[in-house]
Short mmCIF file of C-alpha atoms in Angstrom, two decimals:
data_model
loop_
_atom_site.label_atom_id
_atom_site.label_comp_id
_atom_site.label_asym_id
_atom_site.label_seq_id
_atom_site.Cartn_x
_atom_site.Cartn_y
_atom_site.Cartn_z
CA MET A 226 -111.12 -32.95 151.05
CA ASP A 227 -112.67 -36.41 150.84
CA ARG A 228 -116.14 -34.84 150.57
CA ASP A 229 -115.08 -32.91 147.43
CA ARG A 230 -113.26 -35.92 145.87
CA GLU A 231 -115.96 -38.39 146.47
CA PHE A 232 -118.71 -36.05 145.51
CA GLY A 233 -116.72 -34.93 142.36
CA GLU A 234 -116.50 -38.63 141.24
CA PHE A 235 -120.21 -39.02 141.76
CA VAL A 236 -121.08 -35.92 139.59
CA ASP A 237 -118.67 -37.03 136.85
CA ALA A 238 -120.29 -40.33 136.69
CA ARG A 239 -124.03 -39.52 137.29
CA ALA A 240 -124.61 -35.91 136.05
CA LEU A 241 -125.39 -36.87 132.46
CA VAL A 242 -127.78 -39.60 133.55
CA MET A 243 -129.55 -37.14 135.98
CA ARG A 244 -129.72 -34.56 133.27
CA ARG A 245 -131.61 -36.85 130.89
CA THR A 246 -133.86 -37.95 133.74
CA ALA A 247 -134.63 -34.25 134.48
CA TYR A 248 -135.42 -33.64 130.82
CA LEU A 249 -137.99 -36.33 130.96
CA LEU A 250 -139.57 -34.69 134.01
CA CYS A 251 -139.69 -31.17 132.55
CA GLY A 252 -139.29 -31.49 128.73
CA ASP A 253 -136.67 -28.67 128.42
CA TRP A 254 -132.83 -29.20 128.28
CA HIS A 255 -131.93 -25.86 129.98
CA ARG A 256 -134.48 -26.22 132.80
CA ALA A 257 -133.27 -29.86 133.19
CA GLU A 258 -129.64 -28.42 133.77
CA ASP A 259 -130.99 -26.02 136.43
CA ILE A 260 -132.93 -28.85 138.16
CA VAL A 261 -129.74 -31.05 138.23
CA GLN A 262 -127.57 -28.19 139.49
CA GLN A 263 -129.92 -27.52 142.26
CA ALA A 264 -130.24 -31.20 143.23
CA LEU A 265 -126.58 -31.73 143.19
CA ILE A 266 -125.99 -28.75 145.36
CA LYS A 267 -128.51 -30.22 147.99
CA MET A 268 -126.70 -33.56 147.76
CA TYR A 269 -123.40 -31.80 148.38
CA VAL A 270 -124.68 -30.19 151.60
CA ALA A 271 -126.10 -33.57 152.78
CA TRP A 272 -123.28 -35.69 151.47
CA SER A 273 -121.77 -36.86 154.85
CA ARG A 274 -125.34 -38.30 155.76
CA VAL A 275 -125.89 -40.07 152.55
CA ARG A 276 -125.42 -43.78 152.61
CA LYS A 277 -122.97 -44.70 149.81
CA ASP A 278 -124.76 -47.85 149.02
CA SER A 279 -127.85 -46.03 148.39
CA VAL A 280 -126.58 -42.92 146.80
CA ASP A 281 -128.37 -43.43 143.42
CA ALA A 282 -131.65 -43.98 145.07
CA TYR A 283 -131.20 -40.80 147.13
CA ALA A 284 -130.06 -38.90 144.08
CA ARG A 285 -133.29 -39.97 142.23
CA LYS A 286 -135.41 -38.81 145.15
CA VAL A 287 -133.77 -35.49 145.45
CA LEU A 288 -133.87 -34.85 141.65
CA VAL A 289 -137.63 -35.57 141.48
CA ARG A 290 -138.42 -33.45 144.47
CA THR A 291 -136.31 -30.66 143.08
CA ALA A 292 -138.13 -30.96 139.73
CA ILE A 293 -141.58 -30.78 141.45
CA ASP A 294 -140.59 -27.78 143.59
CA GLU A 295 -139.23 -26.02 140.38
CA THR A 296 -142.54 -26.48 138.63
CA ARG A 297 -144.51 -25.03 141.68
CA ARG A 298 -142.56 -21.79 141.33
CA GLY A 299 -144.54 -20.48 138.50
CA PHE A 300 -143.51 -20.07 134.82
CA PHE A 301 -142.11 -16.54 135.37
CA GLN A 302 -139.74 -17.44 138.15
CA ARG A 303 -137.56 -19.78 136.28
CA GLU A 304 -134.48 -17.69 135.51
CA ARG A 305 -131.00 -18.54 134.69
CA ILE A 306 -128.55 -16.52 136.75
CA VAL A 307 -125.27 -15.66 134.77
CA ASP A 308 -122.16 -13.67 135.55
CA THR A 309 -122.74 -11.46 132.57
CA VAL A 310 -125.88 -10.48 130.72
CA PRO A 311 -125.75 -12.00 127.10
CA GLU A 312 -125.72 -9.46 124.32
CA SER A 313 -128.68 -11.11 122.57
CA ALA A 314 -131.47 -13.40 123.53
CA VAL A 315 -130.53 -17.21 123.87
CA VAL A 316 -132.09 -19.20 121.13
CA ASP A 317 -133.15 -22.72 121.96
CA THR A 318 -132.03 -24.95 119.00
CA THR A 319 -133.62 -27.96 120.56
CA THR A 320 -137.21 -26.92 120.38
CA ASP A 321 -138.02 -29.53 117.70
CA LEU A 322 -136.58 -32.25 120.03
CA ASP A 323 -139.27 -33.77 121.96
CA LEU A 324 -137.99 -36.88 123.67
CA ARG A 325 -141.08 -37.38 125.58
CA GLU A 326 -143.03 -37.68 122.33
CA ALA A 327 -140.54 -40.15 120.98
CA LEU A 328 -140.76 -42.23 124.20
CA ASN A 329 -144.46 -42.18 124.16
CA ALA A 330 -144.33 -43.59 120.59
CA LEU A 331 -142.51 -46.68 121.86
CA PRO A 332 -144.45 -49.70 123.17
CA ALA A 333 -144.97 -49.66 126.85
CA GLY A 334 -142.47 -52.42 127.52
CA GLN A 335 -139.70 -50.87 125.44
CA ARG A 336 -140.24 -47.47 127.04
CA ALA A 337 -139.96 -48.92 130.56
CA VAL A 338 -136.77 -50.84 129.74
CA VAL A 339 -135.16 -47.80 127.99
CA VAL A 340 -135.87 -45.38 130.87
CA LEU A 341 -134.66 -47.94 133.54
CA ARG A 342 -131.52 -48.96 131.62
CA TYR A 343 -130.24 -45.81 130.01
CA TRP A 344 -131.77 -42.93 132.18
CA GLU A 345 -131.76 -44.60 135.60
CA ASP A 346 -128.63 -46.54 134.63
CA LEU A 347 -129.84 -49.83 136.18
CA SER A 348 -128.29 -53.11 135.34
CA ILE A 349 -130.03 -55.79 133.18
CA THR A 350 -130.54 -57.92 136.25
CA GLU A 351 -132.17 -54.97 138.25
CA THR A 352 -134.37 -53.95 135.39
CA ALA A 353 -135.56 -57.54 134.84
CA ARG A 354 -136.43 -57.82 138.62
CA ILE A 355 -138.21 -54.50 138.60
CA LEU A 356 -140.28 -55.39 135.47
CA GLY A 357 -140.69 -59.02 136.29
CA ARG A 358 -139.27 -60.24 132.99
CA THR A 359 -136.29 -62.41 131.94
CA GLU A 360 -132.99 -60.75 131.21
CA GLY A 361 -133.22 -62.02 127.61
CA THR A 362 -136.52 -60.07 127.23
CA VAL A 363 -134.82 -56.90 128.82
CA LYS A 364 -131.79 -57.18 126.35
CA SER A 365 -134.02 -57.63 123.27
CA GLN A 366 -136.43 -54.61 124.24
CA ALA A 367 -133.49 -52.47 125.20
CA ALA A 368 -131.88 -52.93 121.82
CA LYS A 369 -135.08 -52.17 119.93
CA GLY A 370 -135.89 -49.10 121.99
CA LEU A 371 -132.35 -47.66 121.80
CA ALA A 372 -132.28 -48.18 118.02
CA ALA A 373 -135.50 -46.16 117.69
CA LEU A 374 -134.11 -43.27 119.93
CA ARG A 375 -130.55 -43.11 118.77
CA ASP A 376 -130.92 -40.61 115.98
CA LEU A 377 -132.83 -38.36 118.46
CA LEU A 378 -130.30 -38.64 121.09
CA GLU A 379 -127.53 -37.64 118.76
CA ASP A 380 -129.13 -34.09 118.80
CA GLU A 381 -128.87 -33.71 122.54
CA PRO A 382 -127.14 -30.46 123.39
CA ALA A 383 -123.69 -30.51 125.10
CA SER A 384 -124.13 -30.54 128.85
CA ARG A 385 -123.15 -27.32 130.81
CA ILE A 386 -122.93 -28.95 134.19
CA HIS A 387 -119.52 -28.45 135.59
CA THR A 388 -118.45 -30.47 138.67
CA SER A 389 -116.26 -27.57 139.99
CA GLU A 390 -118.98 -25.02 139.83
CA VAL A 391 -121.47 -27.47 141.59
CA ILE A 392 -118.88 -28.10 144.42
CA ARG A 393 -118.09 -24.37 144.84
CA ARG A 394 -121.88 -23.43 145.15
CA GLY A 395 -122.46 -26.47 147.43
CA ARG A 396 -119.54 -25.43 149.74
CA THR A 397 -120.92 -21.93 149.94
CA LYS A 398 -124.29 -23.25 150.92
CA LEU A 399 -122.88 -25.60 153.50
CA VAL A 400 -120.83 -22.84 155.12
CA ARG A 401 -123.91 -20.61 155.40
CA ARG A 402 -125.93 -23.50 156.81
CA ARG A 403 -123.23 -24.22 159.45
CA THR A 404 -122.86 -20.53 160.34
CA ALA A 405 -126.55 -20.26 160.88
CA ILE A 406 -126.77 -23.38 163.02
CA ALA A 407 -123.69 -22.10 165.04
CA GLY A 408 -125.38 -18.82 165.68
CA ALA A 409 -128.65 -20.46 166.80
CA LEU A 410 -126.83 -22.59 169.18
CA ALA A 411 -124.91 -19.66 170.65
CA PHE A 412 -128.15 -17.86 171.11
CA VAL A 413 -129.76 -20.84 172.87
CA LEU A 414 -126.68 -21.11 175.09
CA LEU A 415 -126.67 -17.46 176.03
CA ALA A 416 -130.41 -17.58 176.66
CA GLY A 417 -129.94 -20.66 178.87
CA PHE A 418 -127.11 -19.12 180.95
CA GLY A 419 -129.20 -15.94 181.36
CA THR A 420 -132.25 -17.91 182.45
CA VAL A 421 -130.22 -19.98 184.95
CA GLY A 422 -128.66 -16.77 186.39
CA TYR A 423 -131.93 -15.10 186.77
CA LEU A 424 -133.48 -18.10 188.56
CA ALA A 425 -130.41 -18.59 190.89
CA SER A 426 -130.58 -14.98 191.95
CA PRO A 427 -133.03 -13.89 194.69
CA GLN A 428 -136.29 -12.56 193.39
CA LYS A 429 -138.26 -9.94 194.98
CA ALA A 430 -141.95 -10.46 195.07
CA SER A 431 -144.19 -7.71 193.65
CA SER A 432 -147.82 -7.18 194.54
CA ASN A 433 -148.87 -6.79 191.04
CA GLN A 434 -147.36 -9.98 189.69
CA VAL A 435 -149.77 -12.40 187.84
CA SER A 436 -149.52 -16.10 187.67
CA GLU A 437 -149.80 -16.24 183.85
CA ALA A 438 -147.71 -14.13 181.38
CA ALA A 439 -149.55 -11.78 179.10
CA PRO A 440 -150.32 -13.21 175.71
CA VAL A 441 -147.62 -12.54 173.16
CA LEU A 442 -148.59 -11.84 169.53
CA ASP A 443 -146.65 -14.21 167.31
CA GLN A 444 -144.86 -13.08 164.17
CA ASN A 445 -147.51 -14.48 161.74
CA ALA A 446 -150.15 -12.55 163.54
CA ARG A 447 -148.09 -9.35 163.64
CA LEU A 448 -147.41 -9.67 159.83
CA THR A 449 -151.08 -10.15 159.22
CA VAL A 450 -151.90 -6.98 161.00
CA ILE A 451 -149.28 -5.02 159.07
CA LEU A 452 -150.48 -6.40 155.74
CA ARG A 453 -154.18 -5.68 156.32
CA ASN A 454 -153.56 -2.19 157.74
CA ALA A 455 -151.58 -1.27 154.65
CA GLY A 456 -154.75 -0.89 152.59
CA VAL A 457 -153.95 -3.82 150.16
CA VAL A 458 -157.54 -4.18 149.14
CA PRO A 459 -158.79 -1.41 146.89
CA PRO A 460 -162.13 0.04 147.18
CA GLY A 461 -164.84 -2.09 145.51
CA VAL A 462 -162.58 -5.19 145.71
CA LYS A 463 -163.30 -8.15 148.18
CA ALA A 464 -160.64 -10.34 149.61
CA GLU A 465 -161.78 -14.00 149.58
CA ASP A 466 -160.16 -17.08 151.28
CA VAL A 467 -158.08 -19.40 149.30
CA PRO A 468 -157.86 -23.31 149.75
CA GLY A 469 -156.05 -23.95 153.11
CA ALA A 470 -155.57 -20.35 154.18
CA LYS A 471 -157.70 -17.29 155.27
CA ALA A 472 -157.50 -14.31 153.17
CA LEU A 473 -154.32 -12.16 153.79
CA GLN A 474 -153.53 -14.11 156.96
CA PHE A 475 -149.95 -15.23 157.34
CA PHE A 476 -149.14 -18.96 157.88
CA GLU A 477 -145.97 -21.01 157.58
CA ARG A 478 -145.24 -23.67 154.90
CA ASP A 479 -141.90 -25.10 153.79
CA GLY A 480 -139.89 -22.71 156.02
CA ARG A 481 -141.62 -19.62 154.62
CA ARG A 482 -144.25 -17.23 155.94
CA GLN A 483 -147.03 -16.84 153.43
CA ALA A 484 -150.25 -14.99 152.88
CA ALA A 485 -152.59 -15.20 149.99
CA ALA A 486 -156.11 -13.99 148.84
CA LEU A 487 -158.41 -14.09 145.82
CA LEU A 488 -159.22 -10.37 145.04
CA VAL A 489 -162.66 -10.20 143.43
CA ASP A 490 -164.37 -7.22 141.69
CA ALA A 491 -166.84 -6.71 138.87
CA GLN A 492 -164.30 -7.73 136.26
CA GLY A 493 -163.39 -11.07 137.83
CA SER A 494 -160.89 -12.60 140.24
CA SER A 495 -157.26 -12.15 140.65
CA ALA A 496 -154.82 -14.22 142.62
CA LEU A 497 -152.31 -12.44 145.04
CA THR A 498 -149.54 -14.33 146.97
CA VAL A 499 -147.06 -12.97 149.60
CA LEU A 500 -143.96 -14.91 150.54
CA LEU A 501 -141.32 -14.10 153.25
CA TYR A 502 -138.30 -16.12 154.02
CA ARG A 503 -134.67 -15.75 155.06
CA ASP A 504 -131.98 -15.50 152.39
CA PRO A 505 -129.14 -13.08 153.55
CA GLY A 506 -127.07 -13.74 150.38
CA ALA A 507 -129.87 -13.09 147.97
CA LYS A 508 -129.30 -10.39 145.25
CA ALA A 509 -131.59 -9.23 142.66
CA PRO A 510 -130.79 -10.89 139.28
CA ALA A 511 -130.07 -8.62 136.32
CA CYS A 512 -133.01 -7.76 134.01
CA LEU A 513 -132.65 -9.65 130.66
CA PRO A 514 -132.70 -7.91 127.40
CA GLU A 515 -135.76 -9.79 126.22
CA GLU A 516 -137.69 -8.47 129.35
CA GLY A 517 -137.20 -4.84 128.12
CA ALA A 518 -139.22 -2.24 129.94
CA ASP A 519 -141.22 -4.98 131.79
CA CYS A 520 -138.34 -5.31 134.17
CA ARG A 521 -136.70 -2.82 136.45
CA ILE A 522 -134.40 -2.65 139.49
CA GLU A 523 -134.52 0.14 141.97
CA ASN A 524 -133.74 1.06 145.53
CA VAL A 525 -136.78 2.00 147.61
CA ASP A 526 -136.13 3.24 151.14
CA GLY A 527 -132.94 1.34 151.31
CA ILE A 528 -134.49 -1.86 149.91
CA GLU A 529 -133.36 -3.40 146.63
CA VAL A 530 -136.56 -4.12 144.61
CA ARG A 531 -136.87 -6.06 141.38
CA SER A 532 -140.12 -5.85 139.56
CA SER A 533 -141.16 -7.54 136.27
CA LEU A 534 -144.17 -8.33 134.25
CA SER A 535 -144.68 -11.76 132.54
CA ARG A 536 -147.01 -12.40 129.73
CA ARG A 537 -148.30 -15.70 128.38
CA GLU A 538 -149.87 -16.35 124.99
CA ASP A 539 -153.23 -17.25 126.34
CA GLY A 540 -153.43 -13.79 127.95
CA LEU A 541 -152.03 -14.52 131.43
CA LEU A 542 -150.38 -11.45 133.03
CA ALA A 543 -148.33 -11.84 136.26
CA HIS A 544 -146.61 -9.08 138.23
CA ASP A 545 -143.65 -10.26 140.28
CA VAL A 546 -142.05 -8.00 142.82
CA ARG A 547 -139.11 -9.04 144.85
CA ALA A 548 -137.58 -7.14 147.81
CA TYR A 549 -134.24 -7.89 149.35
CA ARG A 550 -134.17 -6.23 152.75
CA PRO A 551 -130.91 -5.40 154.63
CA ASP A 552 -131.87 -7.75 157.45
CA GLY A 553 -131.73 -10.71 155.14
CA THR A 554 -135.50 -11.02 154.62
CA TYR A 555 -136.54 -12.00 151.14
CA VAL A 556 -140.15 -10.76 150.14
CA GLU A 557 -141.71 -11.89 147.06
CA ILE A 558 -145.26 -10.82 145.78
CA ARG A 559 -147.09 -12.11 142.81
CA SER A 560 -150.25 -10.74 141.39
CA THR A 561 -151.99 -12.40 138.54
CA ASN A 562 -155.11 -12.39 136.46
CA LEU A 563 -155.81 -15.96 137.35
CA GLY A 564 -158.83 -16.82 139.46
CA ALA A 565 -157.91 -20.18 140.94
CA PHE A 566 -155.59 -21.84 143.40
CA VAL A 567 -154.31 -25.46 143.68
CA PRO A 568 -156.80 -27.24 146.04
CA ASP A 569 -154.25 -29.27 147.88
CA VAL A 570 -151.45 -26.77 148.26
CA PRO A 571 -152.23 -23.70 150.43
CA GLY A 572 -151.71 -20.34 148.69
CA LEU A 573 -150.36 -21.72 145.27
CA SER A 574 -151.93 -20.28 142.24
CA ASP A 575 -153.06 -22.70 139.74
CA TRP A 576 -150.97 -21.83 136.63
CA SER A 577 -152.94 -24.33 134.43
CA SER A 578 -156.09 -22.26 134.65
CA ALA A 579 -157.20 -19.68 132.24
CA PRO A 580 -157.05 -15.97 132.90
CA SER A 581 -160.24 -14.70 134.70
CA ARG A 582 -159.96 -11.05 133.94
CA PRO A 583 -158.18 -8.69 131.67
CA ALA A 584 -155.37 -7.65 134.25
CA PRO A 585 -154.38 -8.27 137.88
CA VAL A 586 -156.17 -6.19 140.33
CA LEU A 587 -152.90 -4.99 141.89
CA GLY A 588 -150.21 -3.54 139.56
CA ARG A 589 -146.40 -2.98 139.97
CA ASP A 590 -146.79 0.09 142.12
CA ALA A 591 -149.10 -1.43 144.65
CA LEU A 592 -146.97 -4.60 145.08
CA ILE A 593 -143.75 -2.39 145.53
CA LYS A 594 -145.59 -0.55 148.24
CA ILE A 595 -146.44 -3.83 149.93
CA ALA A 596 -143.05 -5.30 149.60
CA THR A 597 -141.29 -2.37 151.28
CA LEU A 598 -143.86 -1.93 154.20
CA PRO A 599 -141.97 -1.17 157.47
CA GLY A 600 -142.06 -4.27 159.80
CA LEU A 601 -142.78 -6.80 156.96
CA THR A 602 -139.75 -8.97 157.79
CA PHE A 603 -139.34 -12.74 158.39
#
């Protein structure tokens, strides 16, 4: 296929540069690889719509947005999915490698030139134009900056981004998207034909017909009723609103249905977030050895449930329960001992804040009960 050939050539030429840029954004080589993999898969799906004369600019935009989305997922969601569970924990041999600190040690001019030339792979002319400097100055600062970083870059771990794997996963995602679109179009056509047939047929008037249809409860309202009637809030706990959303009331954001609340009692406040979206192919990732008893996978009323507990050195505790329903609905519930949400992002816990209580208000069992509620589907 021309798509696979062209895209494969792009990955071979740009994956390493994208990986280094991603590292500058996140500060971890393994997370950088995950970010690049996800960005390349998105690009494969959209490849036919990408202008080939601006593919590098498009790649940078997708990469940055993917990195931002990845950081919003929370520290305990960043997992590496592998075919087999490793026998021992993976040791990061690059923890002493802090490229960001090295770049910060460079003068501002050298740092800008190095990033544009060697991470964004821009030409000397393009770099000089962007920075408003002569090409001779760009060459001089690039040489000095590269010399200062060369020893550090020699310790960069080998890349594990494989073109064939990216194309395979991208092709799978593309097929799923096309299937979903075809199904939606078929439904619309069938519904249209049914409506036309109904309107074309003679209709018998009824004495009890009304001019306006009865109000229909939308899905967000239905889910809100289900969640609130489930007794989510324990006695003695108050559910408060969060920035941009009412407490335990579903709303839509980024293709997901979401509800959130700040649960408050005498010990402090605890953040709760409920996410629902469609992902028919999702499967529960295996528990890693280092998670130990904090992670378990079980079947609850025909629903595959993965639950885990994450801990941070500053005392942060986070329960994470994911339910994979047979109808393709993916339910994720997080309960933490944080007491703050990001002001400009509705329902997003502020992971930079300090713990506000000893433990989350809702524990593992309570979250599993919520995640498996009848009717709690996308």
